[in-house]
Amino acid sequence: MSEKKVQCPKCGNAITVAGNPGEVVRITCPSCRTEGKVTFKKTIPKGDVAIEVFNLKKVYGDLIAVNDISFAVRKGEVFAFLGPNGAGKTTTVEMIEAIRQPTAGAVRILGRDIEESFDDVKEKIGILPQEFHSFERLTVKETLDFFSKLYKKRASIDEIISQMDLEDEANKLYMNLSGGLKQRVGVAISLVNDPDIIFLDEPTTGLDPKARREVWEVIAGLRNRGKTIFLTTHYMEEAEYLADHIAIIHKGKIIAEGTLEALISKHGQGSILHIKNCKTKEAVDILQNHGFNAFKEGNGDISVRIPSKERVLEILSILRHECIDYDSIDIRRSNLEEVFLNLTGAKLSENGQ
Amino acid sequence: MRVKVLYASFKTDLKAFGRSKGTLFWTLAFPVMLILMFGAIFSGADEVEYSLTVIDYDQTTMSETFINILNQTGIINVNVVEVEEEQILTYIEDNELKRLVTIPEGFEQSIGMVQMGFDENATTTISYYFDQSEQQTNSILRSVISSIVIELNMNVSGGKEIIHVDDIETVSGDFDFIDFFLPGMIGFTIMQTCIYGSLERNTKYRKDGILRKLLTTPITRSEWIISKMLFQLFLSFVSAVLIIVVGIGIYGLNIHINLLMIILVIATSFLFTGLGMLIGRFVRDEESAGMAGGAVTFPMMFLAGTFFPLEQMPGFLQTVAKVLPLYYVNEGFRNAMIYLKTDTAIFHTSMVLVFAVVFFIGGLLLTKWKED
């Protein structure tokens, strides 16, 4: 349990809040009764850190591509770096991979500064660059064999092939594979040195939903084997499905960071209870009288915002007591899309714009 | 430097090369096709009437008759000159003669001796000097001369061999088109493979993320460059050997393989790999890089005297050629392997080495390995 001092945004009153790392505490200002939330950031013990980024910055002329960002990735987690195209995701990940020179800032991988000892770090990381396309006229096996020869430590190629479910493709030329298989080979290449950390830069961009799912399963499998995964993506669903920790980058800045739950509870609008085909005309008024934010949808449905999960039962008992007639109800959870919309005022489209 | 890495890289390049029909065609089949095509266009069609220089040391009615018979064949245009016997070879070289016949002193006398029955065993020998590089033409002329001699022997002595023909090979300064063309093809092919190979690595590999990927693996920049250079050199030697085999096998060229030629193959590979890196530095995307490569190699191919001798071009273009690296490559190969003019070949090879050092080091320094 730690303490944090915050200031009420309305009246400026100083408030002391106590909470555990990772916890989001709801508070009410004692003087003006304004409600708010305070997030207690998780602090990662030194030995558990895989990647640390300190005040990283990249400037191209007048453009600040990455603006003074800092974050840490915990060992064994899938860390999703989520943001639209041009937000600075790839620039950041390539600075971490020492492919690009930062304008300012520092990166430590497994406790070592990459500026000083990237050559040693290379043996412990595996990378799938953005839009990677391997040697066209080598077979999958030959490709893996070539890349594995570059490292001191080598994983068994046959094992990787079977883990990635590429047995049928092992002797096919890379150029003859489908997009999804090519990406799987790309991930497989990043495993040839049995790395501790794997960087996957937009691994499913351009894939159809089925192929995307397959790559997700591969990534989930890697996490289950204890690998740390740094994933950049502009797919909300991908981050929701895979990530243990999400950092949202927008215009070169990290605008929010945390677990999916924490991000939704902090930046989402809460869940919505959906009453389908409500036949009682006064239903909205009744719910509003009970202090709920309820509103009519165009098709006769009613939506009720759920302020906290404890109050779902309350809504249900009102519906029963007031004999409100309806077909069915469901609860739609707030998601990352809503978080992103709330934070940036814009939707993140399928193609990352 | 890890040999294992160099070997792994070489092996993958070789496999990929063997599987790419396009690359195989352009690297191996295309040069051979060009040689055969140009060889067919330019050989045989050059002369309908063959010129033959004759030195008549006999100066008799009989020798004059022999010359007249040669002239009357309709395909030999005889040009009688007077040259001292010791000066014959120099004369041939100075005048770049392809063939020459000498009628010895005592030609008429020997025939007379047999005809009169004074000496049945008297003989006389006509010498036929010919340029070894002109096989096709020479064999035609040789058979014409032989048939005249056989006829003469028949008429004079009923078939007894009074007149002999002695064949003397010469290496004259005058060569066939194919002699000129073939070394140019070696230079041209090495240029193509190296520039396009280098461009592929610097544009396609960059676009495909292979260079970014390699930057994050333990392969060092020198391991990468050396392994690629080894493969480029391998391809250059394969092309050179193939072209030489075609030259010897089909055209019977007299090609000399020597140290200068080997140095030239190596230096040329470095030169054009470096040039490819320089082009790749300024033209980043694959398609425009291909076009830029063409824009550099195509004019150079014509202007540097690959297909046609520079002397056939206007004066200012000849000056332009002197600043083109391919000119020195072509001339170097010609002088080293065909003309055997060692001094000139050393000069051209040195120029190629200078270009190679400048372009390759320039390419290495200017190539951006990391992203901006």
XYZ file of C-alpha atoms in Angstrom:
725
model
C 0.000 0.000 0.000
C 1.405 3.373 -0.982
C 0.160 6.942 -0.753
C -0.224 9.523 -3.464
C -1.018 13.230 -3.216
C -3.367 14.558 -5.875
C -5.053 17.860 -6.529
C -8.753 18.208 -7.224
C -9.050 19.484 -10.842
C -12.121 21.559 -9.877
C -11.374 23.219 -6.571
C -7.648 22.591 -6.281
C -8.030 20.878 -2.939
C -5.047 18.621 -2.049
C -6.136 15.026 -1.357
C -4.055 12.102 -0.079
C -5.029 8.727 -1.551
C -3.801 5.282 -0.566
C -3.678 2.310 -2.932
C -1.816 -0.752 -4.138
C 0.347 -0.863 -7.291
C -1.867 -1.418 -10.303
C -4.982 -0.350 -8.411
C -7.364 2.328 -9.607
C -8.906 4.114 -6.590
C -12.099 6.119 -6.884
C -12.175 9.257 -4.777
C -14.565 12.062 -4.043
C -13.187 15.512 -3.265
C -14.122 16.260 0.386
C -14.787 19.915 -0.343
C -16.468 20.081 -3.771
C -17.699 16.457 -4.022
C -16.150 16.023 -7.500
C -15.647 12.371 -8.313
C -12.432 11.055 -9.834
C -10.024 8.147 -10.150
C -6.401 7.802 -9.109
C -4.235 5.116 -10.711
C -1.359 3.597 -8.795
C 1.256 2.573 -11.359
C 2.718 -0.852 -11.039
C 6.354 -0.712 -10.138
C 8.346 -3.593 -11.497
C 11.072 -5.075 -9.310
C 14.506 -4.704 -10.964
C 15.029 -8.384 -11.761
C 11.666 -8.614 -13.494
C 12.307 -5.911 -16.065
C 12.923 -6.979 -19.650
C 12.988 -3.605 -21.379
C 13.297 -0.129 -19.923
C 12.890 2.967 -22.004
C 13.909 6.335 -20.610
C 12.847 9.649 -22.147
C 13.182 8.362 -25.674
C 12.882 11.022 -28.334
C 13.227 11.125 -32.108
C 13.080 14.319 -34.085
C 13.115 14.635 -37.895
C 13.511 18.296 -38.755
C 10.338 19.944 -37.503
C 8.592 16.675 -36.800
C 8.785 15.112 -33.389
C 8.123 11.460 -34.207
C 8.616 10.197 -30.679
C 8.268 12.670 -27.895
C 10.042 11.879 -24.671
C 8.496 8.545 -23.809
C 9.370 6.261 -20.917
C 8.008 2.835 -20.042
C 9.041 -0.570 -18.833
C 8.217 -4.072 -20.041
C 8.007 -6.873 -17.533
C 9.612 -10.229 -18.216
C 7.193 -12.846 -19.513
C 4.430 -10.455 -20.500
C 2.978 -9.488 -23.836
C 3.426 -5.752 -24.019
C 1.294 -4.175 -26.726
C 2.344 -0.868 -28.153
C -0.920 0.320 -29.642
C -1.507 3.292 -31.854
C -2.553 4.498 -35.291
C -0.179 4.568 -38.250
C 2.330 7.354 -37.900
C 1.951 7.502 -34.125
C 5.605 6.586 -33.659
C 5.286 2.856 -32.910
C 7.815 1.578 -35.396
C 10.191 4.459 -34.809
C 10.110 3.584 -31.109
C 10.539 -0.144 -31.558
C 13.367 0.411 -34.045
C 15.137 2.667 -31.569
C 14.790 -0.077 -28.978
C 16.206 -2.547 -31.510
C 19.123 -0.155 -32.174
C 18.196 0.112 -35.857
C 17.488 3.821 -35.459
C 19.536 6.283 -33.498
C 17.411 8.158 -30.921
C 17.691 11.934 -30.757
C 17.648 11.609 -26.969
C 16.951 9.051 -24.296
C 18.190 5.618 -23.388
C 17.088 2.000 -23.668
C 18.046 -0.887 -21.420
C 17.361 -4.449 -22.477
C 17.759 -7.106 -19.781
C 19.551 -4.534 -17.686
C 22.090 -3.572 -20.354
C 22.317 -0.247 -22.097
C 21.928 -0.959 -25.815
C 24.214 1.916 -26.746
C 27.067 0.121 -25.031
C 26.347 -3.548 -25.361
C 23.849 -4.179 -28.118
C 26.095 -6.849 -29.619
C 25.594 -9.019 -26.533
C 21.915 -8.147 -26.378
C 21.450 -9.320 -30.006
C 21.980 -12.906 -28.903
C 19.027 -12.657 -26.512
C 16.427 -11.005 -28.696
C 14.490 -12.035 -31.765
C 12.917 -9.554 -34.130
C 10.242 -9.583 -36.761
C 10.573 -6.258 -38.583
C 7.547 -4.485 -40.004
C 6.515 -5.747 -43.462
C 9.256 -8.340 -43.330
C 9.734 -10.447 -46.422
C 12.436 -13.098 -46.296
C 14.660 -14.499 -49.048
C 12.257 -15.540 -51.790
C 14.030 -18.540 -53.170
C 14.936 -20.325 -49.964
C 12.747 -22.934 -48.372
C 11.402 -22.383 -44.866
C 13.944 -24.797 -43.457
C 16.858 -23.253 -45.346
C 15.794 -19.800 -44.210
C 15.702 -20.844 -40.561
C 18.988 -22.646 -40.996
C 20.674 -19.561 -42.442
C 19.481 -17.238 -39.687
C 20.324 -19.709 -36.947
C 23.937 -19.902 -38.173
C 24.334 -16.233 -37.297
C 23.890 -16.911 -33.576
C 25.959 -18.627 -30.921
C 22.925 -20.051 -29.200
C 20.631 -22.024 -31.470
C 17.242 -23.551 -30.962
C 16.373 -26.737 -32.792
C 15.027 -25.834 -36.217
C 12.777 -28.889 -36.305
C 11.290 -27.920 -32.971
C 10.582 -24.381 -34.150
C 8.977 -25.746 -37.307
C 6.716 -27.974 -35.265
C 5.913 -25.236 -32.706
C 4.928 -22.874 -35.480
C 2.964 -25.643 -37.179
C 5.007 -25.280 -40.344
C 5.797 -28.958 -40.956
C 3.939 -29.050 -44.261
C 5.694 -25.935 -45.456
C 9.227 -26.782 -44.304
C 10.468 -27.578 -47.787
C 8.418 -25.023 -49.669
C 10.000 -21.890 -51.069
C 9.209 -18.774 -49.063
C 7.935 -17.004 -52.200
C 5.207 -19.625 -52.630
C 3.698 -19.209 -49.153
C 0.522 -17.293 -48.295
C 0.691 -14.024 -46.363
C -0.239 -15.667 -43.076
C 2.342 -18.417 -43.485
C 5.001 -15.881 -44.407
C 4.310 -14.043 -41.158
C 4.513 -17.294 -39.242
C 7.870 -17.974 -40.872
C 8.879 -14.427 -39.865
C 7.987 -15.214 -36.264
C 9.792 -18.559 -36.578
C 12.948 -16.756 -37.778
C 12.821 -14.583 -34.684
C 13.005 -17.757 -32.574
C 16.126 -19.356 -34.057
C 18.320 -18.205 -31.178
C 15.791 -19.156 -28.494
C 15.501 -15.481 -27.469
C 14.228 -14.153 -24.151
C 12.533 -11.179 -25.774
C 10.693 -11.174 -29.072
C 9.825 -7.984 -30.919
C 6.938 -8.283 -33.341
C 6.322 -5.143 -35.353
C 2.776 -5.240 -36.716
C 2.840 -8.993 -37.255
C -0.713 -9.267 -38.562
C -1.035 -6.166 -40.708
C -2.501 -7.003 -44.068
C -3.615 -10.499 -43.083
C -7.144 -11.769 -43.408
C -9.028 -12.411 -40.133
C -8.358 -16.158 -40.195
C -4.630 -15.783 -40.788
C -4.549 -13.067 -38.135
C -6.125 -15.446 -35.613
C -3.530 -18.073 -36.453
C -0.693 -15.665 -35.808
C -2.359 -14.694 -32.509
C -2.381 -18.313 -31.433
C 1.320 -18.534 -32.229
C 2.030 -15.421 -30.145
C -0.121 -16.681 -27.276
C 1.848 -19.938 -27.403
C 5.127 -18.026 -27.099
C 3.862 -16.191 -24.040
C 2.859 -19.501 -22.504
C 6.438 -20.631 -22.910
C 7.602 -17.683 -20.869
C 8.867 -15.385 -23.634
C 8.605 -11.640 -23.276
C 6.835 -10.173 -26.270
C 6.923 -6.591 -27.426
C 4.106 -6.245 -29.900
C 3.287 -3.172 -31.920
C -0.128 -3.056 -33.488
C -2.921 -0.803 -34.594
C -5.515 -3.532 -34.087
C -7.491 -2.961 -30.887
C -8.704 -6.520 -30.928
C -5.160 -7.833 -31.155
C -4.086 -5.883 -28.105
C -7.228 -6.922 -26.230
C -6.714 -10.569 -27.095
C -3.005 -10.852 -26.476
C -1.678 -8.117 -24.260
C -0.978 -8.276 -20.562
C -0.007 -4.652 -20.640
C -0.921 -1.989 -23.155
C 0.643 1.367 -23.909
C -1.322 3.621 -26.232
C 0.839 5.903 -28.320
C -0.610 8.871 -30.107
C 1.321 11.561 -31.956
C 4.613 10.405 -30.455
C 3.398 10.394 -26.853
C 2.180 7.617 -24.630
C -1.289 8.794 -23.688
C -2.314 5.845 -21.521
C -0.748 2.727 -20.168
C -1.839 -0.224 -18.076
C -3.614 -3.535 -18.162
C -6.685 -3.793 -20.333
C -8.894 -3.698 -17.227
C -7.141 -0.656 -15.826
C -7.332 1.223 -19.130
C -11.022 0.477 -19.515
C -11.896 1.361 -15.986
C -9.887 4.562 -16.150
C -10.652 5.775 -19.649
C -13.711 3.773 -20.687
C -17.249 4.907 -20.110
C -18.105 1.817 -18.127
C -20.277 -1.015 -19.363
C -23.682 -0.663 -20.895
C -26.708 -2.820 -20.207
C -28.745 -3.327 -23.284
C -32.497 -4.005 -22.956
C -33.765 -5.426 -26.192
C -37.254 -4.676 -27.507
C -38.552 -2.991 -24.337
C -42.339 -2.864 -24.392
C -42.856 -0.680 -21.301
C -42.969 2.944 -22.434
C -42.001 4.468 -19.094
C -38.945 2.284 -18.659
C -36.436 5.061 -19.432
C -38.124 7.452 -16.981
C -38.273 4.805 -14.269
C -34.590 4.025 -14.619
C -33.675 7.687 -14.721
C -35.695 8.263 -11.573
C -33.534 5.680 -9.900
C -30.495 7.743 -10.858
C -29.337 5.712 -13.850
C -28.141 7.158 -17.119
C -30.652 5.446 -19.404
C -31.531 6.388 -22.969
C -33.587 5.088 -25.850
C -31.921 3.607 -28.905
C -33.663 4.138 -32.242
C -35.005 0.584 -32.541
C -36.997 0.360 -29.335
C -34.035 -0.876 -27.328
C -32.880 0.849 -24.187
C -29.306 1.347 -23.080
C -28.324 1.890 -19.462
C -24.839 2.924 -18.515
C -23.538 0.771 -15.650
C -21.597 2.987 -13.250
C -20.062 0.000 -11.435
C -20.486 -3.732 -11.692
C -22.226 -3.884 -8.270
C -25.135 -1.900 -9.638
C -26.081 -4.374 -12.377
C -28.247 -6.313 -9.922
C -29.938 -3.110 -8.883
C -30.968 -2.437 -12.475
C -32.246 -5.992 -12.855
C -34.345 -5.746 -9.691
C -35.855 -2.445 -10.858
C -36.832 -4.121 -14.121
C -38.511 -6.912 -12.158
C -40.233 -4.744 -9.573
C -41.586 -2.319 -12.117
C -42.769 -5.212 -14.317
C -40.903 -3.889 -17.311
C -41.477 -6.125 -20.306
C -38.611 -6.877 -22.703
C -37.202 -9.676 -24.936
C -33.665 -10.020 -23.627
C -30.813 -8.183 -22.027
C -27.082 -8.219 -22.541
C -24.153 -6.346 -21.137
C -21.682 -4.729 -23.480
C -18.365 -4.140 -21.875
C -16.467 -0.974 -22.628
C -13.504 -1.778 -24.869
C -10.204 -0.356 -26.073
C -11.877 1.273 -29.004
C -13.901 3.362 -26.602
C -10.799 4.069 -24.545
C -9.006 5.273 -27.652
C -11.975 7.351 -28.731
C -12.201 8.930 -25.293
C -8.512 9.693 -25.178
C -8.023 11.040 -28.680
C -11.488 12.015 -29.830
C -10.943 9.863 -32.917
C -11.677 6.312 -33.923
C -8.872 3.981 -34.869
C -9.890 2.378 -38.134
C -9.098 -1.128 -39.375
C -6.280 0.122 -41.580
C -4.671 1.972 -38.719
C -5.622 5.513 -39.690
C 35.022 -12.810 -39.048
C 33.306 -16.182 -38.852
C 33.922 -18.538 -41.767
C 30.776 -20.446 -40.811
C 28.682 -17.326 -41.415
C 30.399 -16.580 -44.737
C 29.822 -20.145 -45.849
C 26.163 -20.138 -44.762
C 25.564 -16.919 -46.650
C 27.389 -18.121 -49.765
C 25.416 -21.340 -49.747
C 22.081 -19.563 -49.527
C 23.071 -17.190 -52.337
C 24.070 -20.094 -54.522
C 20.819 -21.938 -53.864
C 18.723 -18.866 -54.554
C 20.742 -18.184 -57.721
C 20.251 -21.714 -58.998
C 16.505 -21.422 -58.450
C 16.009 -18.122 -60.192
C 15.475 -18.815 -63.860
C 15.575 -15.119 -64.646
C 18.921 -14.545 -62.984
C 20.364 -17.691 -64.553
C 19.249 -16.509 -67.948
C 20.588 -12.970 -67.664
C 23.837 -14.040 -66.051
C 24.718 -17.065 -68.109
C 22.542 -17.625 -71.149
C 22.091 -14.025 -72.274
C 25.808 -13.216 -72.728
C 26.301 -16.439 -74.694
C 23.298 -15.624 -76.858
C 24.634 -12.145 -77.531
C 27.993 -13.548 -78.530
C 26.424 -16.051 -80.894
C 24.130 -13.400 -82.326
C 26.796 -10.782 -82.882
C 29.202 -13.475 -84.044
C 26.712 -14.566 -86.682
C 25.954 -11.027 -87.798
C 29.537 -9.893 -88.154
C 31.478 -12.942 -89.232
C 31.745 -14.064 -92.839
C 29.856 -11.079 -94.159
C 32.886 -8.845 -93.942
C 34.579 -9.934 -97.168
C 33.261 -11.234 -100.424
C 36.545 -10.715 -102.214
C 39.561 -11.579 -100.127
C 42.601 -9.422 -100.319
C 45.908 -11.218 -100.604
C 49.297 -9.570 -100.495
C 51.926 -11.235 -102.655
C 55.685 -10.717 -102.651
C 57.283 -11.964 -105.773
C 60.990 -12.699 -105.218
C 61.215 -14.568 -108.516
C 60.057 -11.819 -110.881
C 59.736 -14.201 -113.831
C 57.073 -15.073 -116.370
C 56.153 -18.138 -114.357
C 55.690 -16.208 -111.115
C 53.654 -13.608 -112.971
C 51.471 -16.383 -114.392
C 50.897 -17.708 -110.886
C 49.825 -14.261 -109.704
C 47.516 -13.900 -112.684
C 45.891 -17.227 -111.946
C 45.293 -16.088 -108.360
C 43.704 -12.888 -109.642
C 41.520 -14.714 -112.126
C 39.818 -16.794 -109.460
C 37.506 -13.836 -108.908
C 37.547 -14.097 -105.148
C 41.143 -13.065 -104.549
C 42.244 -9.502 -104.959
C 46.019 -9.662 -105.284
C 48.195 -6.811 -104.175
C 51.821 -7.250 -105.173
C 54.379 -5.517 -102.983
C 58.124 -5.480 -102.646
C 59.492 -6.265 -99.218
C 62.864 -7.558 -98.072
C 62.704 -11.141 -96.883
C 63.800 -10.302 -93.321
C 61.136 -7.609 -93.109
C 58.159 -9.829 -93.901
C 56.876 -10.317 -90.332
C 57.322 -6.654 -89.443
C 55.557 -5.723 -92.652
C 52.633 -7.990 -91.810
C 52.377 -6.535 -88.336
C 52.715 -2.910 -89.423
C 50.117 -3.255 -92.125
C 47.868 -5.471 -90.022
C 47.725 -8.007 -92.850
C 45.549 -11.039 -92.460
C 47.402 -13.105 -95.083
C 50.403 -12.937 -97.382
C 52.026 -15.183 -99.996
C 55.677 -15.152 -101.036
C 56.907 -16.643 -104.274
C 60.529 -17.690 -103.759
C 63.425 -16.866 -105.974
C 64.050 -19.749 -108.385
C 60.366 -20.547 -108.699
C 60.484 -20.595 -112.492
C 63.888 -22.254 -112.542
C 62.772 -25.212 -110.419
C 59.746 -25.787 -112.623
C 61.932 -25.513 -115.712
C 64.438 -28.037 -114.333
C 61.695 -30.624 -113.926
C 60.023 -29.820 -117.245
C 63.340 -30.055 -119.154
C 64.215 -33.224 -117.291
C 67.458 -31.818 -115.783
C 66.446 -32.520 -112.227
C 63.344 -34.523 -111.572
C 63.486 -33.864 -107.862
C 63.659 -30.083 -107.957
C 61.085 -28.356 -105.766
C 60.057 -24.845 -104.859
C 58.073 -23.647 -101.849
C 55.438 -20.933 -101.713
C 54.981 -19.529 -98.216
C 51.508 -18.725 -96.988
C 51.498 -16.431 -93.986
C 48.149 -16.237 -92.235
C 46.661 -14.770 -89.119
C 45.639 -17.554 -86.789
C 42.608 -15.636 -85.558
C 41.091 -15.639 -89.059
C 40.359 -19.279 -89.334
C 37.347 -19.254 -91.570
C 38.718 -16.889 -94.235
C 42.134 -18.483 -94.146
C 40.859 -21.936 -94.746
C 38.958 -20.702 -97.809
C 42.037 -18.977 -99.212
C 44.286 -21.862 -98.293
C 42.085 -24.234 -100.267
C 42.048 -21.839 -103.246
C 45.842 -21.599 -103.221
C 46.184 -25.357 -102.788
C 43.949 -26.119 -105.730
C 45.910 -23.694 -107.941
C 49.155 -25.336 -106.858
C 47.785 -28.836 -107.502
C 46.643 -27.768 -110.965
C 50.047 -26.228 -111.716
C 51.851 -29.337 -110.570
C 49.532 -31.380 -112.778
C 50.169 -29.276 -115.851
C 53.893 -29.008 -115.364
C 54.840 -32.500 -114.304
C 51.776 -34.670 -114.456
C 51.066 -34.455 -110.770
C 54.534 -34.492 -109.335
C 54.868 -32.174 -106.370
C 57.233 -29.522 -107.547
C 55.508 -26.607 -105.866
C 54.900 -26.904 -102.113
C 52.922 -24.597 -99.876
C 54.376 -23.811 -96.502
C 51.917 -22.510 -93.875
C 53.283 -19.907 -91.527
C 51.075 -18.654 -88.686
C 51.362 -15.063 -87.679
C 49.887 -13.058 -84.827
C 49.002 -9.849 -86.508
C 47.623 -6.692 -84.917
C 44.439 -7.123 -86.809
C 41.752 -9.165 -85.149
C 38.285 -10.252 -85.946
C 35.179 -8.637 -84.601
C 34.626 -11.592 -82.295
C 38.102 -11.094 -80.799
C 37.095 -7.564 -80.048
C 33.624 -8.414 -78.890
C 34.206 -11.352 -76.556
C 36.385 -9.618 -73.928
C 33.846 -6.783 -73.981
C 31.139 -9.311 -73.172
C 33.068 -10.441 -70.100
C 33.287 -6.854 -68.869
C 29.666 -6.197 -69.719
C 28.372 -9.344 -67.988
C 30.354 -8.714 -64.810
C 29.066 -5.147 -64.819
C 25.453 -6.300 -65.114
C 25.622 -9.020 -62.447
C 27.482 -6.856 -59.971
C 25.417 -3.690 -60.365
C 22.086 -5.502 -60.233
C 23.217 -7.842 -57.440
C 24.330 -4.875 -55.414
C 21.132 -2.957 -56.174
C 19.008 -5.905 -55.091
C 20.768 -6.059 -51.742
C 20.490 -2.330 -51.222
C 16.913 -1.761 -52.318
C 14.905 -4.990 -52.238
C 16.544 -6.236 -49.054
C 15.949 -2.849 -47.485
C 12.312 -2.760 -48.503
C 11.762 -6.339 -47.391
C 13.205 -5.606 -43.957
C 16.046 -8.092 -44.458
C 18.676 -5.438 -43.786
C 16.802 -4.300 -40.662
C 16.539 -7.894 -39.556
C 20.259 -8.498 -40.106
C 21.123 -5.384 -38.097
C 19.502 -7.025 -35.094
C 21.347 -10.336 -35.535
C 24.988 -10.912 -34.610
C 26.193 -10.883 -38.252
C 28.709 -8.062 -38.626
C 28.714 -5.612 -41.471
C 32.028 -6.966 -42.755
C 30.809 -10.556 -42.636
C 27.791 -9.546 -44.663
C 29.757 -7.542 -47.234
C 32.519 -10.116 -47.622
C 30.083 -12.992 -48.001
C 28.207 -11.099 -50.697
C 31.447 -10.099 -52.431
C 32.590 -13.723 -52.446
C 29.417 -14.719 -54.187
C 29.680 -11.831 -56.658
C 33.270 -12.887 -57.463
C 32.136 -16.453 -57.912
C 29.476 -15.330 -60.402
C 31.969 -13.109 -62.232
C 34.395 -16.001 -62.674
C 31.622 -18.337 -63.775
C 30.512 -15.804 -66.413
C 34.085 -15.168 -67.560
C 34.871 -18.867 -67.862
C 31.633 -19.554 -69.709
C 32.280 -16.766 -72.197
C 35.867 -17.930 -72.725
C 34.702 -21.505 -73.295
C 32.241 -20.264 -75.915
C 34.984 -18.167 -77.513
C 37.381 -21.061 -77.757
C 34.849 -23.786 -78.491
C 32.767 -22.023 -81.108
C 35.033 -19.359 -82.548
C 38.386 -21.012 -81.971
C 39.713 -17.830 -80.428
C 43.233 -17.741 -79.154
C 42.522 -16.588 -75.603
C 45.270 -16.234 -73.059
C 44.398 -16.656 -69.421
C 46.862 -14.814 -67.256
C 47.250 -13.038 -63.954
C 46.235 -9.660 -65.376
C 42.984 -11.125 -66.569
C 42.239 -12.609 -63.155
C 43.055 -9.313 -61.450
C 40.723 -7.607 -63.913
C 37.838 -9.960 -63.113
C 38.277 -9.284 -59.393
C 38.745 -5.524 -59.720
C 35.795 -5.241 -62.112
C 33.550 -7.083 -59.645
C 34.483 -4.699 -56.836
C 34.166 -1.693 -59.139
C 30.617 -2.412 -60.232
C 29.455 -3.696 -56.859
C 30.618 -0.352 -55.474
C 28.824 1.512 -58.265
C 25.666 -0.475 -57.490
C 25.923 0.556 -53.855
C 26.274 4.197 -54.891
C 23.193 4.008 -57.121
C 21.295 2.222 -54.326
C 22.236 5.010 -51.955
C 20.425 7.628 -53.989
C 17.585 5.639 -55.476
C 15.916 3.819 -52.640
C 12.962 1.992 -54.129
C 13.407 -1.181 -56.058
C 11.791 -0.244 -59.339
C 13.475 3.100 -59.810
C 16.743 1.484 -58.776
C 16.344 -0.995 -61.622
C 15.748 1.876 -64.005
C 18.647 3.860 -62.601
C 20.828 0.777 -63.032
C 19.739 0.595 -66.657
C 20.355 4.309 -67.124
C 23.942 3.819 -65.980
C 24.767 0.506 -67.647
C 23.013 0.910 -70.963
C 24.737 4.040 -72.284
C 28.022 2.866 -70.776
C 27.709 -0.416 -72.642
C 27.623 1.446 -75.992
C 29.872 4.351 -75.176
C 32.680 2.316 -73.651
C 33.246 0.279 -76.801
C 31.731 -3.008 -75.733
C 30.145 -3.873 -79.063
C 31.849 -1.552 -81.521
C 35.352 -0.153 -81.632
C 35.632 3.385 -80.351
C 37.353 4.428 -83.585
C 34.000 4.102 -85.326
C 32.480 6.750 -83.071
C 32.660 10.546 -83.334
C 35.639 12.176 -81.656
C 33.776 13.664 -78.687
C 32.253 10.294 -77.831
C 35.706 8.786 -77.820
C 36.661 11.371 -75.223
C 33.566 10.518 -73.197
C 34.564 6.842 -73.264
C 37.849 7.640 -71.573
C 36.064 8.629 -68.355
C 33.886 5.522 -68.282
C 35.159 2.679 -66.118
C 33.786 0.040 -68.489
C 36.082 1.368 -71.232
C 39.148 0.451 -69.182
C 37.608 -2.883 -68.246
C 36.933 -3.763 -71.910
C 40.294 -2.568 -73.154
C 42.034 -4.253 -70.241
C 40.443 -7.600 -71.031
C 41.218 -7.249 -74.765
C 44.843 -6.364 -74.245
C 45.378 -8.930 -71.505
C 43.719 -11.937 -73.082
C 43.679 -11.391 -76.836
C 46.113 -8.749 -78.049
C 48.717 -9.652 -75.433
C 49.859 -6.060 -75.187
C 51.018 -6.341 -71.595
C 52.037 -2.719 -71.060
C 48.714 -1.383 -72.265
C 46.880 -4.064 -70.287
C 48.727 -3.060 -67.122
C 47.706 0.560 -67.681
C 44.059 -0.364 -68.176
C 44.089 -2.741 -65.206
C 45.550 -0.008 -63.019
C 42.786 2.347 -64.098
C 40.197 -0.321 -63.264
C 41.824 -0.802 -59.855
C 41.648 2.940 -59.185
C 37.972 3.046 -60.170
C 37.342 -0.069 -58.061
C 38.923 1.422 -54.945
C 37.078 4.733 -55.351
C 33.665 3.208 -56.084
C 33.805 0.389 -53.583
C 35.035 2.504 -50.696
C 32.625 5.264 -51.714
C 29.821 2.723 -51.763
C 30.760 1.362 -48.356
C 30.973 4.820 -46.804
C 27.816 6.202 -48.337
C 25.570 3.192 -47.866
C 23.212 3.807 -44.990
C 23.093 0.678 -42.932
C 20.897 2.053 -40.179
C 17.602 3.797 -40.639
C 17.350 7.561 -40.242
